[in-house]
Short mmCIF file of C-alpha atoms and ligand atoms in Angstrom, two decimals:
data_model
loop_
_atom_site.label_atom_id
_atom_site.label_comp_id
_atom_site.label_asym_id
_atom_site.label_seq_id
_atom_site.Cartn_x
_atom_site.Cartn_y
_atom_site.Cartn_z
CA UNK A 1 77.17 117.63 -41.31
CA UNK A 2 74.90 120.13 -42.46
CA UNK A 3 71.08 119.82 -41.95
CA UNK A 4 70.98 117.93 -45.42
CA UNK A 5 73.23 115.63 -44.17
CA UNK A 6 71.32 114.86 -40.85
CA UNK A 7 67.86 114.81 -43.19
CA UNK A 8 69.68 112.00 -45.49
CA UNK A 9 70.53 110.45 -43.05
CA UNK A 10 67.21 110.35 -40.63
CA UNK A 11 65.38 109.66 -43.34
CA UNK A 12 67.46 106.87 -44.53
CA UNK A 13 68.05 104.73 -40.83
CA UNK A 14 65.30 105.75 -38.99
CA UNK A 15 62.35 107.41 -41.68
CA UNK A 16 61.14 110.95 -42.04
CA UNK A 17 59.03 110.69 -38.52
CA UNK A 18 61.80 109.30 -36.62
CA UNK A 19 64.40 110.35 -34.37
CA UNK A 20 68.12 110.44 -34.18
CA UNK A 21 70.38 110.60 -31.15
CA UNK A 22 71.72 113.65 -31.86
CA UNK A 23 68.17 115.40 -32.47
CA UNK A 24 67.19 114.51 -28.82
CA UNK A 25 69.87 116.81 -27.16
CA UNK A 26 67.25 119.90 -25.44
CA UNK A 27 68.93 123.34 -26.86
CA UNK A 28 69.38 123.57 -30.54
CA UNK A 29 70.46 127.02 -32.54
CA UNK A 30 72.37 127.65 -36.10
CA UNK A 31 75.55 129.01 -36.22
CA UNK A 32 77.61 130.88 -39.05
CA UNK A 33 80.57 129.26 -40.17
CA UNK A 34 82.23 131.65 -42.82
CA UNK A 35 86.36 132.09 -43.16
CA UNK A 36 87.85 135.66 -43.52
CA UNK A 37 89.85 136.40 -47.20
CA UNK A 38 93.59 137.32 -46.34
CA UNK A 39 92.32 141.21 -47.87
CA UNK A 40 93.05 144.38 -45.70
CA UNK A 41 90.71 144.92 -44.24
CA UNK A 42 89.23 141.22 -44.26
CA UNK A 43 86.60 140.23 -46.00
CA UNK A 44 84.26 137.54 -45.78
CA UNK A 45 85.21 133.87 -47.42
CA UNK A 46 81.72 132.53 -47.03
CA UNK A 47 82.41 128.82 -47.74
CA UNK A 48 84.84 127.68 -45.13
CA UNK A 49 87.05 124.77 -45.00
CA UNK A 50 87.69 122.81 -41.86
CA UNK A 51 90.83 124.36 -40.77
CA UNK A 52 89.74 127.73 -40.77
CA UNK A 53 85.99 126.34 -39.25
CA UNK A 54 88.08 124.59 -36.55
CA UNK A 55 90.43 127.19 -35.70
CA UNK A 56 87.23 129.28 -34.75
CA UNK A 57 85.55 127.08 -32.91
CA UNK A 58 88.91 126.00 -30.90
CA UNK A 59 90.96 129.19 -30.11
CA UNK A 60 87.52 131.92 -30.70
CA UNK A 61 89.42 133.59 -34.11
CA UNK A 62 88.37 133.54 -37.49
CA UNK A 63 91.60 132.64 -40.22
CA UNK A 64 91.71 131.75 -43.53
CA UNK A 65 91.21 128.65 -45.39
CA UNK A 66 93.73 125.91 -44.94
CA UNK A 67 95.33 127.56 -41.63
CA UNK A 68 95.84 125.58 -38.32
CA UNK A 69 95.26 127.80 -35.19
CA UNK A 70 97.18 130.41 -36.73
CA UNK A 71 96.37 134.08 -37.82
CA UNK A 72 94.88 135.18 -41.40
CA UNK A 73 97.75 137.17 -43.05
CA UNK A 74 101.03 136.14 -40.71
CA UNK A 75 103.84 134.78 -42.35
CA UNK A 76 105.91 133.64 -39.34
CA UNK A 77 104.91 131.49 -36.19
CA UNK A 78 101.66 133.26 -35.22
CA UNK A 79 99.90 130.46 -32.70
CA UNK A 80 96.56 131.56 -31.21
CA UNK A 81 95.92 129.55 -28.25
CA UNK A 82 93.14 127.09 -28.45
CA UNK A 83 90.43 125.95 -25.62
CA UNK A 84 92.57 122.66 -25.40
CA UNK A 85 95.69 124.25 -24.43
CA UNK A 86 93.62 126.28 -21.84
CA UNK A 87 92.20 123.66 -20.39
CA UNK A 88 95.94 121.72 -20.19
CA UNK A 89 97.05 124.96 -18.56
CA UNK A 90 93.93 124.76 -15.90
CA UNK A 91 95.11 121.02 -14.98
CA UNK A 92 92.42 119.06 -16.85
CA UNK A 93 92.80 116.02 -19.04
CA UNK A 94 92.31 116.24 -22.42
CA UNK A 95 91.26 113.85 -25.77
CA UNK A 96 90.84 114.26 -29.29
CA UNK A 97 89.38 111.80 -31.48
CA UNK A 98 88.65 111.24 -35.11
CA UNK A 99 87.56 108.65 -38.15
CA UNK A 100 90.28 110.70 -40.45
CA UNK A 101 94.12 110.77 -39.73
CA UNK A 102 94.68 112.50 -36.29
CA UNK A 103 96.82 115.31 -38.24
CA UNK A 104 93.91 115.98 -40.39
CA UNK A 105 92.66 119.56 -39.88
CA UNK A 106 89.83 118.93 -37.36
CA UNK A 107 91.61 117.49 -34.70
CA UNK A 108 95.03 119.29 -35.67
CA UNK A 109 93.03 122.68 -34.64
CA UNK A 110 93.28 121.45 -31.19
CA UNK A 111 96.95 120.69 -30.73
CA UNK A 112 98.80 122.46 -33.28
CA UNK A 113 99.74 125.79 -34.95
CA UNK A 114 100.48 126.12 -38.44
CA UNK A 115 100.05 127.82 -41.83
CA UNK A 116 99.09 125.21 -43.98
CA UNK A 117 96.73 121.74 -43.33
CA UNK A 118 98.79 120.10 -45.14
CA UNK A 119 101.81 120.08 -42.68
CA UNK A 120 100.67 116.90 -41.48
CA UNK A 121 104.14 115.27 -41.19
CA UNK A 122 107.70 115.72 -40.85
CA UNK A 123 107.98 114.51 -44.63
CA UNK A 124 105.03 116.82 -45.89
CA UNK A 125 106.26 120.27 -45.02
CA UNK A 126 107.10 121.83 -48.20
CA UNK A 127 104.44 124.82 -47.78
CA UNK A 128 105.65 125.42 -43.55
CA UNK A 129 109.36 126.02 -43.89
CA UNK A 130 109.21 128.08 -40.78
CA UNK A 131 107.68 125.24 -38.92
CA UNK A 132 110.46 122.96 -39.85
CA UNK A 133 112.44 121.57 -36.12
CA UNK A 134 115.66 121.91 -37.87
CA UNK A 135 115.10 126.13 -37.98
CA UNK A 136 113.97 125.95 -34.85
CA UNK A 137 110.14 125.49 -35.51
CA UNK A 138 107.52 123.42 -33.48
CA UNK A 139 107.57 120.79 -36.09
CA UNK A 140 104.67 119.35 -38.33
CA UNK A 141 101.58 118.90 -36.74
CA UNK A 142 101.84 115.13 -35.92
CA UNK A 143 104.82 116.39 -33.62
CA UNK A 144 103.13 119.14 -32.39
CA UNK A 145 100.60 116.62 -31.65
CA UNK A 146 102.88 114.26 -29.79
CA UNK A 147 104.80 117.29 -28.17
CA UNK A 148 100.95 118.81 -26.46
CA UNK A 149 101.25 115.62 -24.34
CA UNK A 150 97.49 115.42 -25.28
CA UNK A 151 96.40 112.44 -23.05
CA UNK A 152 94.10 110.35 -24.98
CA UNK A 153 94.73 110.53 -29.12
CA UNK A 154 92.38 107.98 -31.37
CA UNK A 155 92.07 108.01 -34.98
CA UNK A 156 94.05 107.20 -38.31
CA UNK A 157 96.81 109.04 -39.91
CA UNK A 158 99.35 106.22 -38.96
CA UNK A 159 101.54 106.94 -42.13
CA UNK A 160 102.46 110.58 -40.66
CA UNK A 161 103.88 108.98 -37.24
CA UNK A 162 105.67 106.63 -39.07
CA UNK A 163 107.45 109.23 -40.79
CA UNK A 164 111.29 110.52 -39.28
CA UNK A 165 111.76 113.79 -36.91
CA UNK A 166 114.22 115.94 -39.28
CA UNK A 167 115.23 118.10 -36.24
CA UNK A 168 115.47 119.03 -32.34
CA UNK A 169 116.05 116.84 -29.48
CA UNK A 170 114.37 113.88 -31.42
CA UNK A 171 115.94 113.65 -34.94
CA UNK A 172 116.41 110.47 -36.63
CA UNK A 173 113.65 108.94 -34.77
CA UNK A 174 109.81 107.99 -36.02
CA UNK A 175 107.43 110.28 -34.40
CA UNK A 176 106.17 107.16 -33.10
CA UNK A 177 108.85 106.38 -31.28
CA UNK A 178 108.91 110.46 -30.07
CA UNK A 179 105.74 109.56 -28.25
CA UNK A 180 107.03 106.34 -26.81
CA UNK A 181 109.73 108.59 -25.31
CA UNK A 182 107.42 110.92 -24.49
CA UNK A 183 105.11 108.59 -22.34
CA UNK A 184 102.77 107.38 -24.67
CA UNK A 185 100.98 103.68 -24.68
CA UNK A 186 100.94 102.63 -28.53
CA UNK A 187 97.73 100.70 -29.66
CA UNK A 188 96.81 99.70 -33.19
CA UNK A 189 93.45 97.48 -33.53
CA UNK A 190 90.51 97.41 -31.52
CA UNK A 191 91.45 94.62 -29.45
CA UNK A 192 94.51 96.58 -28.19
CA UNK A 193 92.23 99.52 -27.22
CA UNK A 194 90.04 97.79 -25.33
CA UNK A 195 93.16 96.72 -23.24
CA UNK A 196 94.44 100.02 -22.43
CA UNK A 197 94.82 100.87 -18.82
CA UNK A 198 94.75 104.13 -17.22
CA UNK A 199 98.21 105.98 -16.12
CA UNK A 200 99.81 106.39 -19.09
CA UNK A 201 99.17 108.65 -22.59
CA UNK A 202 97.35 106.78 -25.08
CA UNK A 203 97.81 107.07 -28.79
CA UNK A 204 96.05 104.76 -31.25
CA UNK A 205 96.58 104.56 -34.87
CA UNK A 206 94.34 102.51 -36.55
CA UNK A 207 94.49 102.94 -40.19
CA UNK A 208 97.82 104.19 -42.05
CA UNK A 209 95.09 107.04 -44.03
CA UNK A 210 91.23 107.37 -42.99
CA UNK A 211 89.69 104.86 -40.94
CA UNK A 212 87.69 102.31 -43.29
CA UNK A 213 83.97 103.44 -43.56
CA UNK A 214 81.43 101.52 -41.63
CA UNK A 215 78.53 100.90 -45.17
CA UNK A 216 78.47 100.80 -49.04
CA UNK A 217 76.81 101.40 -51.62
CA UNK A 218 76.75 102.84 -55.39
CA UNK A 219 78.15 106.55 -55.98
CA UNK A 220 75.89 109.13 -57.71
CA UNK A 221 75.75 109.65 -61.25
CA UNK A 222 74.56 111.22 -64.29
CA UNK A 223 70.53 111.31 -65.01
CA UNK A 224 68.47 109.86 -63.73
CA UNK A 225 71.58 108.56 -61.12
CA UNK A 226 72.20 105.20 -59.31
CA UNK A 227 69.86 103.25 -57.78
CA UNK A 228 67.77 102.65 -56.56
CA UNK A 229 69.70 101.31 -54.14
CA UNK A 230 69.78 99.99 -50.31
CA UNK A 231 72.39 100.19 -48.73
CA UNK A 232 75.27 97.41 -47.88
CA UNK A 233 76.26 98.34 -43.53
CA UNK A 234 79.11 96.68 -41.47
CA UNK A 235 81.61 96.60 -43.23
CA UNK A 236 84.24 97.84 -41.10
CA UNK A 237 83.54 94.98 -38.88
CA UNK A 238 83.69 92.48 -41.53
CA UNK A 239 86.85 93.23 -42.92
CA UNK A 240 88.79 95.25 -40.08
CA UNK A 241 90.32 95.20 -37.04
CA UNK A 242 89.42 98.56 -36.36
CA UNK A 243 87.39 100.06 -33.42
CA UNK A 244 84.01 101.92 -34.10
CA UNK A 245 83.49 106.08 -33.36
CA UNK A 246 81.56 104.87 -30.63
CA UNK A 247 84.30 102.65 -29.21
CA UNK A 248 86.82 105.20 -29.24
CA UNK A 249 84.69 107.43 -27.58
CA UNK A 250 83.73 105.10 -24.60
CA UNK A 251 87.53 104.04 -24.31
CA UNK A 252 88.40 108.09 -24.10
CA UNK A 253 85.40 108.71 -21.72
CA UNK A 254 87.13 105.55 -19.95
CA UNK A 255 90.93 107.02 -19.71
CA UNK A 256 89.76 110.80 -18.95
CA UNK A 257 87.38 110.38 -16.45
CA UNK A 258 89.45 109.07 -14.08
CA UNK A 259 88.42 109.53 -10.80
CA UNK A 260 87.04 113.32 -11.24
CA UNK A 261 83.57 113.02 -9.06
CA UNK A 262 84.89 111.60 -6.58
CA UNK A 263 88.28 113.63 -5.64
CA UNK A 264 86.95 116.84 -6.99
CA UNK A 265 89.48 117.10 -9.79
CA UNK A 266 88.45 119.47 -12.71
CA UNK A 267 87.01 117.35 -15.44
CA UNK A 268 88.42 117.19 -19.03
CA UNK A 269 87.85 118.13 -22.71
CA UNK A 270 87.26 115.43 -25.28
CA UNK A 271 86.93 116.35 -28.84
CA UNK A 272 85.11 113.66 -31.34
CA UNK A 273 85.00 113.94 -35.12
CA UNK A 274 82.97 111.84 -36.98
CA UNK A 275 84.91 112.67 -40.05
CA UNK A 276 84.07 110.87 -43.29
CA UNK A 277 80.39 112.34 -43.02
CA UNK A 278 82.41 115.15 -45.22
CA UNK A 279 84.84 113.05 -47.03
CA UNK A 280 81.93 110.99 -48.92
CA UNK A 281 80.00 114.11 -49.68
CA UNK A 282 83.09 115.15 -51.82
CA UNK A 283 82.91 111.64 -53.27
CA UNK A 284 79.04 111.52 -53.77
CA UNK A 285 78.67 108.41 -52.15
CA UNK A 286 75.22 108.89 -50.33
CA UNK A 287 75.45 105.61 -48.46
CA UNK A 288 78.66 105.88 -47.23
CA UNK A 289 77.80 109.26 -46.07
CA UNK A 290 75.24 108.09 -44.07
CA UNK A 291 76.73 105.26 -42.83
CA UNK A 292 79.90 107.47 -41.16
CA UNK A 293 76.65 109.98 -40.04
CA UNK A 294 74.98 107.36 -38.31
CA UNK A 295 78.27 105.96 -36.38
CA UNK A 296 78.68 109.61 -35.44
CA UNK A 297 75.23 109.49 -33.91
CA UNK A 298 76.27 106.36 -31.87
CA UNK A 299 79.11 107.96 -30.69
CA UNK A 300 76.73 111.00 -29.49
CA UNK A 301 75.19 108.59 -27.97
CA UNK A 302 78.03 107.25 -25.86
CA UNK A 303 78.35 110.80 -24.68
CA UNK A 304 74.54 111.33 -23.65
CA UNK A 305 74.82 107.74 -21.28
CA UNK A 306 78.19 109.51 -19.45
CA UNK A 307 76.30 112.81 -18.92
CA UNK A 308 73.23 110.81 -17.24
CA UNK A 309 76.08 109.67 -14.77
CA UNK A 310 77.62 112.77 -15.14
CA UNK A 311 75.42 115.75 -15.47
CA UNK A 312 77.52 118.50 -14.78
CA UNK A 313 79.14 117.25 -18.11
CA UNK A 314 78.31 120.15 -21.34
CA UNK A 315 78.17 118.08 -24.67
CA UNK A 316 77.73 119.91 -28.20
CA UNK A 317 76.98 118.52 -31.35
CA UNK A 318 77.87 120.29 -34.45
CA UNK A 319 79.52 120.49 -37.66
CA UNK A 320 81.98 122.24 -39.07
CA UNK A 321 80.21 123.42 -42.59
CA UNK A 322 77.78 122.64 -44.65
CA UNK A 323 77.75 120.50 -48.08
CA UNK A 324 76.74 119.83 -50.98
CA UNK A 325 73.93 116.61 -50.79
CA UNK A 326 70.66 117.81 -51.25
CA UNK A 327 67.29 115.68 -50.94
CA UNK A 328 65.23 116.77 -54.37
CA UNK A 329 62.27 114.99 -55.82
CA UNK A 330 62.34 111.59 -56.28
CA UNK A 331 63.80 111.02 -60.06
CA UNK A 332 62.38 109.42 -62.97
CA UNK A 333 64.22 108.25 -66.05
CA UNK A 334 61.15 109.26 -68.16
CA UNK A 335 61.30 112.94 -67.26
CA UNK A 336 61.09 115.03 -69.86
CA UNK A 337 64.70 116.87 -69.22
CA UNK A 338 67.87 115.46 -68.00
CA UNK A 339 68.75 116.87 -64.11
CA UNK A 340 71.76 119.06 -63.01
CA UNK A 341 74.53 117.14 -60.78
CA UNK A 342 74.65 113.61 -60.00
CA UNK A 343 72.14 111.61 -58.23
CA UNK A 344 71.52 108.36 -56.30
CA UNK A 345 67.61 107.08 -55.40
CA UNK A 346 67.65 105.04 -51.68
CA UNK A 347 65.02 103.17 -50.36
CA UNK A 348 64.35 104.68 -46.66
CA UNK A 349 63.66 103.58 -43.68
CA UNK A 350 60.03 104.43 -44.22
CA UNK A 351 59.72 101.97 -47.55
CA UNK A 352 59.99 104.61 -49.33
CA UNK A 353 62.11 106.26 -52.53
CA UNK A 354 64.84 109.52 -51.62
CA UNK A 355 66.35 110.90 -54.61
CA UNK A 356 69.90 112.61 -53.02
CA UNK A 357 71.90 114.92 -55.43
CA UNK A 358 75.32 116.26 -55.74
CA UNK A 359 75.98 119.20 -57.77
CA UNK A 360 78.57 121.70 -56.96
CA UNK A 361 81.16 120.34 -58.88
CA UNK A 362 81.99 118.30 -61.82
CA UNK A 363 81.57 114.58 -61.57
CA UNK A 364 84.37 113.16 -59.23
CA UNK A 365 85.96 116.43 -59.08
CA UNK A 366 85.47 116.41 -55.12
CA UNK A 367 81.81 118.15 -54.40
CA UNK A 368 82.54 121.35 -52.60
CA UNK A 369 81.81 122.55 -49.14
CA UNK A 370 79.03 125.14 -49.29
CA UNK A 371 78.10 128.02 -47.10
CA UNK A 372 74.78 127.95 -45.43
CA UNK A 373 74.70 128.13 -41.21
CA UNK A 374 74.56 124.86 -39.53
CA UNK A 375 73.27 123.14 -36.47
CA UNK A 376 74.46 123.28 -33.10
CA UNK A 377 73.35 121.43 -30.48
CA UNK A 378 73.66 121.20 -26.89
CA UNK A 379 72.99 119.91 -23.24
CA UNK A 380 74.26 120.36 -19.94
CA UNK A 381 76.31 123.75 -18.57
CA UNK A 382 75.92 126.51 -20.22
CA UNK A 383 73.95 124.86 -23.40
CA UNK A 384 71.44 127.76 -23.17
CA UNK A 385 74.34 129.30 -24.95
CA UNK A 386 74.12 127.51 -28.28
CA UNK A 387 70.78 128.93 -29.13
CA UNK A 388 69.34 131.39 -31.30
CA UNK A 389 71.79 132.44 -34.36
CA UNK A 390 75.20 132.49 -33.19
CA UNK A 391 78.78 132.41 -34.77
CA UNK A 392 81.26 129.54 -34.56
CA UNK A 393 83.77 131.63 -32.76
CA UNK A 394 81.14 132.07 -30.02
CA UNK A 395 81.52 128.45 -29.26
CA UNK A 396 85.21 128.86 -28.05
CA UNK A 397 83.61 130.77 -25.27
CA UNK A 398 80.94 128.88 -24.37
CA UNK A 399 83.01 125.89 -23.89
CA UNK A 400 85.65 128.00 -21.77
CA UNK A 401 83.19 129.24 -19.37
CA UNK A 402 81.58 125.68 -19.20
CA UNK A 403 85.44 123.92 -18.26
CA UNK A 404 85.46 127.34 -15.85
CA UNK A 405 88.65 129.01 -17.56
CA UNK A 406 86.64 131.99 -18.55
CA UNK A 407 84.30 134.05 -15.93
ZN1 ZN B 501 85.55 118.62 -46.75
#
């Protein structure tokens, strides 16, 4: 969710003049995102991917690409501990959220430690032998995920629970069923969230892969491109049972709140990923990127109505890269020479024509992260931080001193 990405999609819902939720937030900076090469000494790797992004922003590190809250270069079991953990340790609740499949590397930067993103189950650990229960290892990351005892856990990725523990006190069983043993309420649909009560762990799986994407519409293409084109919205209500970002997000706020104001318990951290903003960059699908931007924004907004009731709550809004969708002049298909990339032409919010192109890859070869800052924005304790030009790493630390773990 780069600033091309929010400009799509302000343009698109609410036109060039307008306002999103997440532009209202008071303290706004950039912040540099790059990885670090596994070269003695380290070098730069200035496009990052979302493990490496994440395990910055979560444990204050830099890694290399593909690694899960674990150090560049290590070959063993190398965790460094992330702000989740930290705030477990300090007694507060905790939640982590997402649109993709809770082992996916966003929220897996949170609650797990391990050398490749693609340890996601017990079944898919060919490149984290190490890792493996049965040598004594903390397991994939869906166990790990299960085994943090993180309180409130919403998202997809229902295929990697479903798969069977190979070793440790759990073998033979689902992962599923490890959390059911473990204390965990099991919910699957939106209906069933909406039911869950306080007391116990929650974990909801709502899609076996990524959650289903809330709009529609035509991919990019060749010169002059699709379009143009308005886009088709709601369709994750129409043919799902699933819950919305923003539902998710008010049913964590719900479960971790608790009673906190009141008793003078210490709060929680909640971590929310709208996560398909990313995933239909790579596709080129402009509507369905804005579509998953603007359920992010709702979700934001959830947030910003807790912190009026709460306002000693700190919320940040950021991204964890940029991408490739750029706005460029509005295309004709009597120009003189063919464009670069692959293009779609919306009509906006304003009535007017936005020409969006993809072009850092081959067509349908998955459009490629790319490195340029990107936004961070903030409210609430120790926001002031986020301004100016900072790095994501600096983040780890701002949040610590916010949940008061760091002085
Ligand atoms: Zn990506």
């Amino acid at each position: 969710m780069g600033d091309s990405e929010i400009t799509i999609a302000r343009n698109y819902h609410v036109g060039a003049a307008g306002r999103l939720v997440m532009d209202t937030l008071p303290l706004t900076g950039a912040y540099t995102t790059y990885a670090v090469q596994e070269t003695s000494p380290a070098l730069p790797d200035y496009v990052t991917d979302s493990a490496a992004s994440g395990t910055g922003w979560a444990t204050g590190f830099k890694t290399s690409n593909g690694r899960i809250s674990t150090i560049a270069g290590s070959t063993g079991v190398s965790p460094l501990t992330t702000i989740l953990e930290l705030a477990q340790r300090a007694g507060l609740r905790t939640g982590n959220v997402t649109t993709a499949e809770l082992t996916d590397a966003t929220p897996a930067v949170l609650n797990a430690h391990v050398n490749e993103r693609a340890c996601q189950g017990p079944a898919n650990m060919a490149g984290c032998a190490v890792y493996k229960k049965e040598v004594g290892g903390p397991g994939s990351i869906a166990e790990q995920t299960i085994d943090h005892h993180v309180d409130v856990l919403l998202g997809g990725g229902r295929q990697r629970f479903a798969q069977t523990i190979t070793g440790g006190p759990h073998a033979g069983k689902t992962v599923i069923q490890s959390a059911e043993l473990q204390g965990y309420n099991l919910v699957y649909d939106e209906v069933g969230l909406s039911a869950a009560l306080a007391g116990k762990r929650l974990l909801g799986l709502f899609n076996n892969g990524n959650m289903t994407l809330e709009w529609t519409g035509a991919q990019a293409a060749p010169f002059p491109g699709s379009g143009p084109q308005v886009c088709t919205e709601g369709q994750r209500e129409l043919l799902t049972n699933e819950p919305s970002l923003a539902e998710m997000t008010t049913k964590a706020l719900e479960l971790l709140e608790g009673d906190d104001d009141r008793d003078g318990r210490p709060g929680f951290f909640l971590q929310v990923e709208g996560a398909s903003i990313d995933k239909q960059d790579h596709v080129e699908n402009p509507c369905q990127q804005i579509g998953e931007t603007i359920a992010f924004d709702e979700a934001i907004n959830v947030g910003l109505e807790f912190a009026k009731r709460h306002p000693q709550t700190l919320i940040i809004v950021t991204a964890d890269h940029a991408h490739t969708s750029q706005i460029v002049p509005v295309v004709s298909a009597s120009e003189a020479f063919p464009r670069p990339g692959f293009l779609s032409t919306l009509f906006t919010h304003d009535g007017a024509k936005m020409t969006v192109n993809y072009a850092t890859r081959a067509h349908l070869q998955s459009q490629d992260h790319t490195g340029a800052q990107v936004r961070i924005a903030a409210q609430g304790p120790q926001a002031a931080n986020v301004a100016g030009v900072t790095d994501q790493t600096d983040l780890f630390r701002t949040m610590a001193r916010a949940l008061g773990l760091m002085r």
